[in-house]
């Protein structure tokens, strides 16, 4: 299966700051790059995805960027709010990254 | 869209017993996945189906685990001779294609005593 590395494992930011989470993958078999958010006690839910024919996709405060040459894709959250606090996962070929626990301090 | 449903929500069993979980995916979704998640970890891929065909099974999965999707609709996951290390949340997800979002059920929490 696909090997995906996710960093950082934890991230703490002040409300209003930006947060960036990065995933590095080992091959480019799939052209689909999703990110999921999992709040405590809940199921993972898709927050944004991108396909490899574009380099960036934005949805309000959330964006995903893709660098196929360097084989990494990143999640960007701007103007963070306390409700953004959760664990975020990148996924490649059905395999989840190890997750990043984001804490937004009010 | 009634979403992905899993049954039961919770299962407590004694070590050595067999358990079976059920997942009903979103009706038009061809692909169905099983994951296992323990506290503080991400979902660990177990297996997936394209319609009724089981196309991939994690090599980390012991032969005590078996999954079926006989008619390409609902799926069952069976664990034989359960061990304490099997205690986890078992998540089912479905998707329309390999390049569309996973929709997760609420999971079945297994506790092996």
PDB file of C-alpha atoms in Angstrom:
ATOM      1  CA  UNK A   1       0.000   0.000   0.000  1.00  0.00           C
ATOM      2  CA  UNK A   2       0.814   3.675  -0.265  1.00  0.00           C
ATOM      3  CA  UNK A   3       3.170   5.137   2.336  1.00  0.00           C
ATOM      4  CA  UNK A   4       2.141   8.567   3.581  1.00  0.00           C
ATOM      5  CA  UNK A   5       3.880  10.648   6.215  1.00  0.00           C
ATOM      6  CA  UNK A   6       2.065  13.452   7.980  1.00  0.00           C
ATOM      7  CA  UNK A   7       3.572  16.320   9.962  1.00  0.00           C
ATOM      8  CA  UNK A   8       3.331  17.732  12.531  1.00  0.00           C
ATOM      9  CA  UNK A   9       1.664  15.287  14.892  1.00  0.00           C
ATOM     10  CA  UNK A  10       0.414  18.119  17.087  1.00  0.00           C
ATOM     11  CA  UNK A  11      -0.123  21.782  16.351  1.00  0.00           C
ATOM     12  CA  UNK A  12      -1.257  24.507  18.701  1.00  0.00           C
ATOM     13  CA  UNK A  13      -2.153  27.954  17.392  1.00  0.00           C
ATOM     14  CA  UNK A  14      -3.790  31.081  18.674  1.00  0.00           C
ATOM     15  CA  UNK A  15      -7.252  31.868  17.401  1.00  0.00           C
ATOM     16  CA  UNK A  16      -6.981  33.862  14.187  1.00  0.00           C
ATOM     17  CA  UNK A  17      -3.594  32.424  13.230  1.00  0.00           C
ATOM     18  CA  UNK A  18      -3.013  30.097  10.290  1.00  0.00           C
ATOM     19  CA  UNK A  19      -2.285  26.382  10.480  1.00  0.00           C
ATOM     20  CA  UNK A  20      -0.469  24.249   7.927  1.00  0.00           C
ATOM     21  CA  UNK A  21      -0.271  20.460   7.873  1.00  0.00           C
ATOM     22  CA  UNK A  22       1.833  18.577   5.360  1.00  0.00           C
ATOM     23  CA  UNK A  23       1.728  15.073   3.941  1.00  0.00           C
ATOM     24  CA  UNK A  24       4.460  13.436   1.915  1.00  0.00           C
ATOM     25  CA  UNK A  25       3.771  10.371  -0.189  1.00  0.00           C
ATOM     26  CA  UNK A  26       5.957   7.799  -1.872  1.00  0.00           C
ATOM     27  CA  UNK A  27       4.376   7.278  -5.274  1.00  0.00           C
ATOM     28  CA  UNK A  28       1.896   8.959  -7.532  1.00  0.00           C
ATOM     29  CA  UNK A  29      -0.393   6.129  -8.543  1.00  0.00           C
ATOM     30  CA  UNK A  30      -3.561   7.969  -7.511  1.00  0.00           C
ATOM     31  CA  UNK A  31      -4.503  11.470  -8.582  1.00  0.00           C
ATOM     32  CA  UNK A  32      -6.826  12.019  -5.622  1.00  0.00           C
ATOM     33  CA  UNK A  33      -5.690  13.842  -2.458  1.00  0.00           C
ATOM     34  CA  UNK A  34      -8.302  14.231   0.293  1.00  0.00           C
ATOM     35  CA  UNK A  35      -8.162  15.641   3.820  1.00  0.00           C
ATOM     36  CA  UNK A  36     -10.434  14.527   6.650  1.00  0.00           C
ATOM     37  CA  UNK A  37     -11.322  16.101   9.987  1.00  0.00           C
ATOM     38  CA  UNK A  38     -12.223  14.012  13.010  1.00  0.00           C
ATOM     39  CA  UNK A  39     -13.652  15.645  16.087  1.00  0.00           C
ATOM     40  CA  UNK A  40     -13.495  13.855  19.416  1.00  0.00           C
ATOM     41  CA  UNK A  41     -15.866  10.910  19.491  1.00  0.00           C
ATOM     42  CA  UNK A  42     -17.056  11.425  15.936  1.00  0.00           C
ATOM     43  CA  UNK A  43     -16.420   9.837  12.561  1.00  0.00           C
ATOM     44  CA  UNK A  44     -13.914  11.268  10.072  1.00  0.00           C
ATOM     45  CA  UNK A  45     -15.440  13.665   7.562  1.00  0.00           C
ATOM     46  CA  UNK A  46     -14.037  15.038   4.337  1.00  0.00           C
ATOM     47  CA  UNK A  47     -13.186  18.726   4.524  1.00  0.00           C
ATOM     48  CA  UNK A  48     -11.464  19.256   1.200  1.00  0.00           C
ATOM     49  CA  UNK A  49      -9.958  17.264  -1.661  1.00  0.00           C
ATOM     50  CA  UNK A  50      -7.936  17.926  -4.770  1.00  0.00           C
ATOM     51  CA  UNK A  51      -7.116  16.079  -7.951  1.00  0.00           C
ATOM     52  CA  UNK A  52      -3.698  16.174  -9.527  1.00  0.00           C
ATOM     53  CA  UNK A  53      -4.723  18.204 -12.528  1.00  0.00           C
ATOM     54  CA  UNK A  54      -4.750  21.314 -10.315  1.00  0.00           C
ATOM     55  CA  UNK A  55      -2.179  22.658  -7.884  1.00  0.00           C
ATOM     56  CA  UNK A  56      -4.445  24.369  -5.389  1.00  0.00           C
ATOM     57  CA  UNK A  57      -8.050  24.361  -4.254  1.00  0.00           C
ATOM     58  CA  UNK A  58      -9.682  26.724  -1.806  1.00  0.00           C
ATOM     59  CA  UNK A  59     -12.953  26.559   0.119  1.00  0.00           C
ATOM     60  CA  UNK A  60     -13.446  29.599   2.346  1.00  0.00           C
ATOM     61  CA  UNK A  61     -10.832  29.349   5.121  1.00  0.00           C
ATOM     62  CA  UNK A  62      -9.521  25.977   4.003  1.00  0.00           C
ATOM     63  CA  UNK A  63      -7.143  25.281   1.121  1.00  0.00           C
ATOM     64  CA  UNK A  64      -5.139  22.351  -0.163  1.00  0.00           C
ATOM     65  CA  UNK A  65      -1.971  22.691  -2.224  1.00  0.00           C
ATOM     66  CA  UNK A  66      -0.292  19.932  -4.202  1.00  0.00           C
ATOM     67  CA  UNK A  67       3.332  19.649  -5.284  1.00  0.00           C
ATOM     68  CA  UNK A  68       3.582  16.565  -7.473  1.00  0.00           C
ATOM     69  CA  UNK A  69       7.276  17.022  -8.138  1.00  0.00           C
ATOM     70  CA  UNK A  70       8.145  17.024  -4.445  1.00  0.00           C
ATOM     71  CA  UNK A  71       5.325  14.528  -3.729  1.00  0.00           C
ATOM     72  CA  UNK A  72       3.619  16.394  -0.964  1.00  0.00           C
ATOM     73  CA  UNK A  73       0.265  18.036  -0.371  1.00  0.00           C
ATOM     74  CA  UNK A  74      -0.663  20.431   2.393  1.00  0.00           C
ATOM     75  CA  UNK A  75      -3.735  21.590   4.245  1.00  0.00           C
ATOM     76  CA  UNK A  76      -3.965  25.276   5.052  1.00  0.00           C
ATOM     77  CA  UNK A  77      -6.463  26.720   7.519  1.00  0.00           C
ATOM     78  CA  UNK A  78      -6.580  30.499   7.824  1.00  0.00           C
ATOM     79  CA  UNK A  79      -8.222  32.616  10.529  1.00  0.00           C
ATOM     80  CA  UNK A  80      -8.454  29.595  12.792  1.00  0.00           C
ATOM     81  CA  UNK A  81     -11.348  29.307  15.222  1.00  0.00           C
ATOM     82  CA  UNK A  82     -11.755  27.144  18.345  1.00  0.00           C
ATOM     83  CA  UNK A  83     -14.158  24.865  16.427  1.00  0.00           C
ATOM     84  CA  UNK A  84     -11.294  23.978  14.071  1.00  0.00           C
ATOM     85  CA  UNK A  85      -9.766  22.033  16.975  1.00  0.00           C
ATOM     86  CA  UNK A  86      -9.762  18.394  15.888  1.00  0.00           C
ATOM     87  CA  UNK A  87      -7.537  15.714  14.400  1.00  0.00           C
ATOM     88  CA  UNK A  88      -6.818  16.096  10.691  1.00  0.00           C
ATOM     89  CA  UNK A  89      -5.816  13.262   8.373  1.00  0.00           C
ATOM     90  CA  UNK A  90      -4.487  13.122   4.851  1.00  0.00           C
ATOM     91  CA  UNK A  91      -5.290   9.999   2.846  1.00  0.00           C
ATOM     92  CA  UNK A  92      -3.532   8.266  -0.032  1.00  0.00           C
ATOM     93  CA  UNK A  93      -4.855   5.113  -1.682  1.00  0.00           C
ATOM     94  CA  UNK A  94      -7.248   4.445   1.207  1.00  0.00           C
ATOM     95  CA  UNK A  95      -4.440   4.761   3.795  1.00  0.00           C
ATOM     96  CA  UNK A  96      -4.719   7.449   6.443  1.00  0.00           C
ATOM     97  CA  UNK A  97      -1.796   9.470   7.659  1.00  0.00           C
ATOM     98  CA  UNK A  98      -0.958   9.351  11.357  1.00  0.00           C
ATOM     99  CA  UNK A  99      -2.992  12.497  11.984  1.00  0.00           C
ATOM    100  CA  UNK A 100      -2.359  15.992  13.295  1.00  0.00           C
ATOM    101  CA  UNK A 101      -4.044  17.120  16.480  1.00  0.00           C
ATOM    102  CA  UNK A 102      -4.820  20.803  16.022  1.00  0.00           C
ATOM    103  CA  UNK A 103      -5.639  22.905  19.057  1.00  0.00           C
ATOM    104  CA  UNK A 104      -6.867  26.454  18.529  1.00  0.00           C
ATOM    105  CA  UNK A 105      -6.574  28.507  21.698  1.00  0.00           C
ATOM    106  CA  UNK A 106      -9.124  31.267  22.155  1.00  0.00           C
TER     107      UNK A 106
ATOM    108  CA  UNK B   1     -29.434   9.686   1.692  1.00  0.00           C
ATOM    109  CA  UNK B   2     -29.583   7.743   4.936  1.00  0.00           C
ATOM    110  CA  UNK B   3     -25.824   7.519   5.201  1.00  0.00           C
ATOM    111  CA  UNK B   4     -23.688   4.553   6.167  1.00  0.00           C
ATOM    112  CA  UNK B   5     -25.089   2.527   9.024  1.00  0.00           C
ATOM    113  CA  UNK B   6     -23.285   0.025  11.227  1.00  0.00           C
ATOM    114  CA  UNK B   7     -24.604  -2.520  13.633  1.00  0.00           C
ATOM    115  CA  UNK B   8     -24.144  -3.025  16.518  1.00  0.00           C
ATOM    116  CA  UNK B   9     -22.877   0.256  17.972  1.00  0.00           C
ATOM    117  CA  UNK B  10     -21.180  -1.547  20.836  1.00  0.00           C
ATOM    118  CA  UNK B  11     -20.101  -5.126  21.374  1.00  0.00           C
ATOM    119  CA  UNK B  12     -18.568  -6.613  24.492  1.00  0.00           C
ATOM    120  CA  UNK B  13     -17.277 -10.127  24.168  1.00  0.00           C
ATOM    121  CA  UNK B  14     -15.037 -12.533  25.995  1.00  0.00           C
ATOM    122  CA  UNK B  15     -11.684 -13.530  24.655  1.00  0.00           C
ATOM    123  CA  UNK B  16     -11.943 -16.465  22.296  1.00  0.00           C
ATOM    124  CA  UNK B  17     -15.468 -15.726  21.115  1.00  0.00           C
ATOM    125  CA  UNK B  18     -16.391 -14.896  17.521  1.00  0.00           C
ATOM    126  CA  UNK B  19     -18.057 -11.613  16.611  1.00  0.00           C
ATOM    127  CA  UNK B  20     -19.691 -10.319  13.449  1.00  0.00           C
ATOM    128  CA  UNK B  21     -20.388  -6.725  12.494  1.00  0.00           C
ATOM    129  CA  UNK B  22     -22.599  -5.411   9.737  1.00  0.00           C
ATOM    130  CA  UNK B  23     -22.292  -2.368   7.510  1.00  0.00           C
ATOM    131  CA  UNK B  24     -24.917  -0.949   5.168  1.00  0.00           C
ATOM    132  CA  UNK B  25     -23.332   1.527   2.761  1.00  0.00           C
ATOM    133  CA  UNK B  26     -24.966   4.369   0.886  1.00  0.00           C
ATOM    134  CA  UNK B  27     -27.050   2.541  -1.693  1.00  0.00           C
ATOM    135  CA  UNK B  28     -25.450   3.803  -4.891  1.00  0.00           C
ATOM    136  CA  UNK B  29     -21.875   3.431  -3.625  1.00  0.00           C
ATOM    137  CA  UNK B  30     -19.902   0.635  -5.273  1.00  0.00           C
ATOM    138  CA  UNK B  31     -16.950   0.714  -2.942  1.00  0.00           C
ATOM    139  CA  UNK B  32     -17.006  -0.342   0.679  1.00  0.00           C
ATOM    140  CA  UNK B  33     -14.150  -0.172   3.174  1.00  0.00           C
ATOM    141  CA  UNK B  34     -13.398  -1.463   6.632  1.00  0.00           C
ATOM    142  CA  UNK B  35     -11.063   0.335   9.015  1.00  0.00           C
ATOM    143  CA  UNK B  36     -10.005  -0.166  12.604  1.00  0.00           C
ATOM    144  CA  UNK B  37      -9.233   2.736  14.905  1.00  0.00           C
ATOM    145  CA  UNK B  38      -7.760   2.703  18.379  1.00  0.00           C
ATOM    146  CA  UNK B  39      -7.549   5.646  20.752  1.00  0.00           C
ATOM    147  CA  UNK B  40      -5.147   8.308  19.540  1.00  0.00           C
ATOM    148  CA  UNK B  41      -4.488   6.617  16.219  1.00  0.00           C
ATOM    149  CA  UNK B  42      -5.735   7.177  12.719  1.00  0.00           C
ATOM    150  CA  UNK B  43      -8.048   4.733  10.949  1.00  0.00           C
ATOM    151  CA  UNK B  44      -6.093   1.645   9.907  1.00  0.00           C
ATOM    152  CA  UNK B  45      -7.100   0.167   6.557  1.00  0.00           C
ATOM    153  CA  UNK B  46      -8.334  -3.426   6.767  1.00  0.00           C
ATOM    154  CA  UNK B  47      -9.969  -4.261   3.450  1.00  0.00           C
ATOM    155  CA  UNK B  48     -12.158  -2.951   0.652  1.00  0.00           C
ATOM    156  CA  UNK B  49     -14.714  -4.153  -1.862  1.00  0.00           C
ATOM    157  CA  UNK B  50     -15.652  -3.061  -5.333  1.00  0.00           C
ATOM    158  CA  UNK B  51     -19.213  -4.310  -5.579  1.00  0.00           C
ATOM    159  CA  UNK B  52     -19.031  -7.905  -4.291  1.00  0.00           C
ATOM    160  CA  UNK B  53     -15.334  -8.404  -5.048  1.00  0.00           C
ATOM    161  CA  UNK B  54     -12.831  -8.062  -2.208  1.00  0.00           C
ATOM    162  CA  UNK B  55      -9.960  -6.384  -4.008  1.00  0.00           C
ATOM    163  CA  UNK B  56      -7.466  -5.728  -1.251  1.00  0.00           C
ATOM    164  CA  UNK B  57      -6.820  -6.939   2.245  1.00  0.00           C
ATOM    165  CA  UNK B  58      -4.223  -5.440   4.548  1.00  0.00           C
ATOM    166  CA  UNK B  59      -1.282  -7.723   5.120  1.00  0.00           C
ATOM    167  CA  UNK B  60      -1.468  -6.656   8.755  1.00  0.00           C
ATOM    168  CA  UNK B  61      -4.816  -8.419   8.989  1.00  0.00           C
ATOM    169  CA  UNK B  62      -4.596 -11.855  10.535  1.00  0.00           C
ATOM    170  CA  UNK B  63      -6.524 -14.781   9.131  1.00  0.00           C
ATOM    171  CA  UNK B  64      -8.907 -14.515  12.096  1.00  0.00           C
ATOM    172  CA  UNK B  65     -10.511 -11.612  10.228  1.00  0.00           C
ATOM    173  CA  UNK B  66     -12.792 -12.163   7.283  1.00  0.00           C
ATOM    174  CA  UNK B  67     -15.117  -9.859   5.410  1.00  0.00           C
ATOM    175  CA  UNK B  68     -17.838 -10.472   2.881  1.00  0.00           C
ATOM    176  CA  UNK B  69     -20.104  -8.449   0.667  1.00  0.00           C
ATOM    177  CA  UNK B  70     -22.134 -11.205  -0.965  1.00  0.00           C
ATOM    178  CA  UNK B  71     -24.546  -9.188  -3.072  1.00  0.00           C
ATOM    179  CA  UNK B  72     -22.536  -6.033  -3.448  1.00  0.00           C
ATOM    180  CA  UNK B  73     -24.686  -4.202  -0.933  1.00  0.00           C
ATOM    181  CA  UNK B  74     -24.197  -4.709   2.830  1.00  0.00           C
ATOM    182  CA  UNK B  75     -20.989  -6.166   4.216  1.00  0.00           C
ATOM    183  CA  UNK B  76     -20.064  -8.199   7.274  1.00  0.00           C
ATOM    184  CA  UNK B  77     -16.781  -8.315   9.146  1.00  0.00           C
ATOM    185  CA  UNK B  78     -16.155 -11.376  11.293  1.00  0.00           C
ATOM    186  CA  UNK B  79     -13.434 -11.778  13.876  1.00  0.00           C
ATOM    187  CA  UNK B  80     -12.831 -15.307  15.079  1.00  0.00           C
ATOM    188  CA  UNK B  81     -11.241 -16.245  18.410  1.00  0.00           C
ATOM    189  CA  UNK B  82     -11.139 -12.640  19.564  1.00  0.00           C
ATOM    190  CA  UNK B  83      -8.129 -11.368  21.491  1.00  0.00           C
ATOM    191  CA  UNK B  84      -7.833  -8.366  23.796  1.00  0.00           C
ATOM    192  CA  UNK B  85      -5.778  -6.599  21.143  1.00  0.00           C
ATOM    193  CA  UNK B  86      -8.807  -6.646  18.863  1.00  0.00           C
ATOM    194  CA  UNK B  87     -10.516  -4.089  21.083  1.00  0.00           C
ATOM    195  CA  UNK B  88     -11.037  -1.031  18.905  1.00  0.00           C
ATOM    196  CA  UNK B  89     -13.556   0.984  16.950  1.00  0.00           C
ATOM    197  CA  UNK B  90     -14.376  -0.707  13.658  1.00  0.00           C
ATOM    198  CA  UNK B  91     -15.354   1.804  11.013  1.00  0.00           C
ATOM    199  CA  UNK B  92     -17.067   1.144   7.732  1.00  0.00           C
ATOM    200  CA  UNK B  93     -17.041   3.633   4.860  1.00  0.00           C
ATOM    201  CA  UNK B  94     -18.378   3.731   1.336  1.00  0.00           C
ATOM    202  CA  UNK B  95     -17.650   5.796  -1.749  1.00  0.00           C
ATOM    203  CA  UNK B  96     -18.891   6.124  -5.283  1.00  0.00           C
ATOM    204  CA  UNK B  97     -15.487   5.689  -6.942  1.00  0.00           C
ATOM    205  CA  UNK B  98     -11.833   5.469  -5.947  1.00  0.00           C
ATOM    206  CA  UNK B  99     -11.597   9.235  -6.385  1.00  0.00           C
ATOM    207  CA  UNK B 100     -14.579  10.346  -4.377  1.00  0.00           C
ATOM    208  CA  UNK B 101     -14.990  11.026  -0.653  1.00  0.00           C
ATOM    209  CA  UNK B 102     -15.307   8.311   1.938  1.00  0.00           C
ATOM    210  CA  UNK B 103     -18.548   8.422   3.906  1.00  0.00           C
ATOM    211  CA  UNK B 104     -18.132   6.809   7.292  1.00  0.00           C
ATOM    212  CA  UNK B 105     -20.603   5.104   9.549  1.00  0.00           C
ATOM    213  CA  UNK B 106     -20.626   5.711  13.300  1.00  0.00           C
ATOM    214  CA  UNK B 107     -18.600   2.591  13.884  1.00  0.00           C
ATOM    215  CA  UNK B 108     -18.858  -0.493  16.083  1.00  0.00           C
ATOM    216  CA  UNK B 109     -16.912  -0.316  19.313  1.00  0.00           C
ATOM    217  CA  UNK B 110     -15.574  -3.732  20.253  1.00  0.00           C
ATOM    218  CA  UNK B 111     -14.380  -4.513  23.752  1.00  0.00           C
ATOM    219  CA  UNK B 112     -12.759  -7.893  24.348  1.00  0.00           C
ATOM    220  CA  UNK B 113     -12.549  -8.840  28.013  1.00  0.00           C
TER     221      UNK B 113
END
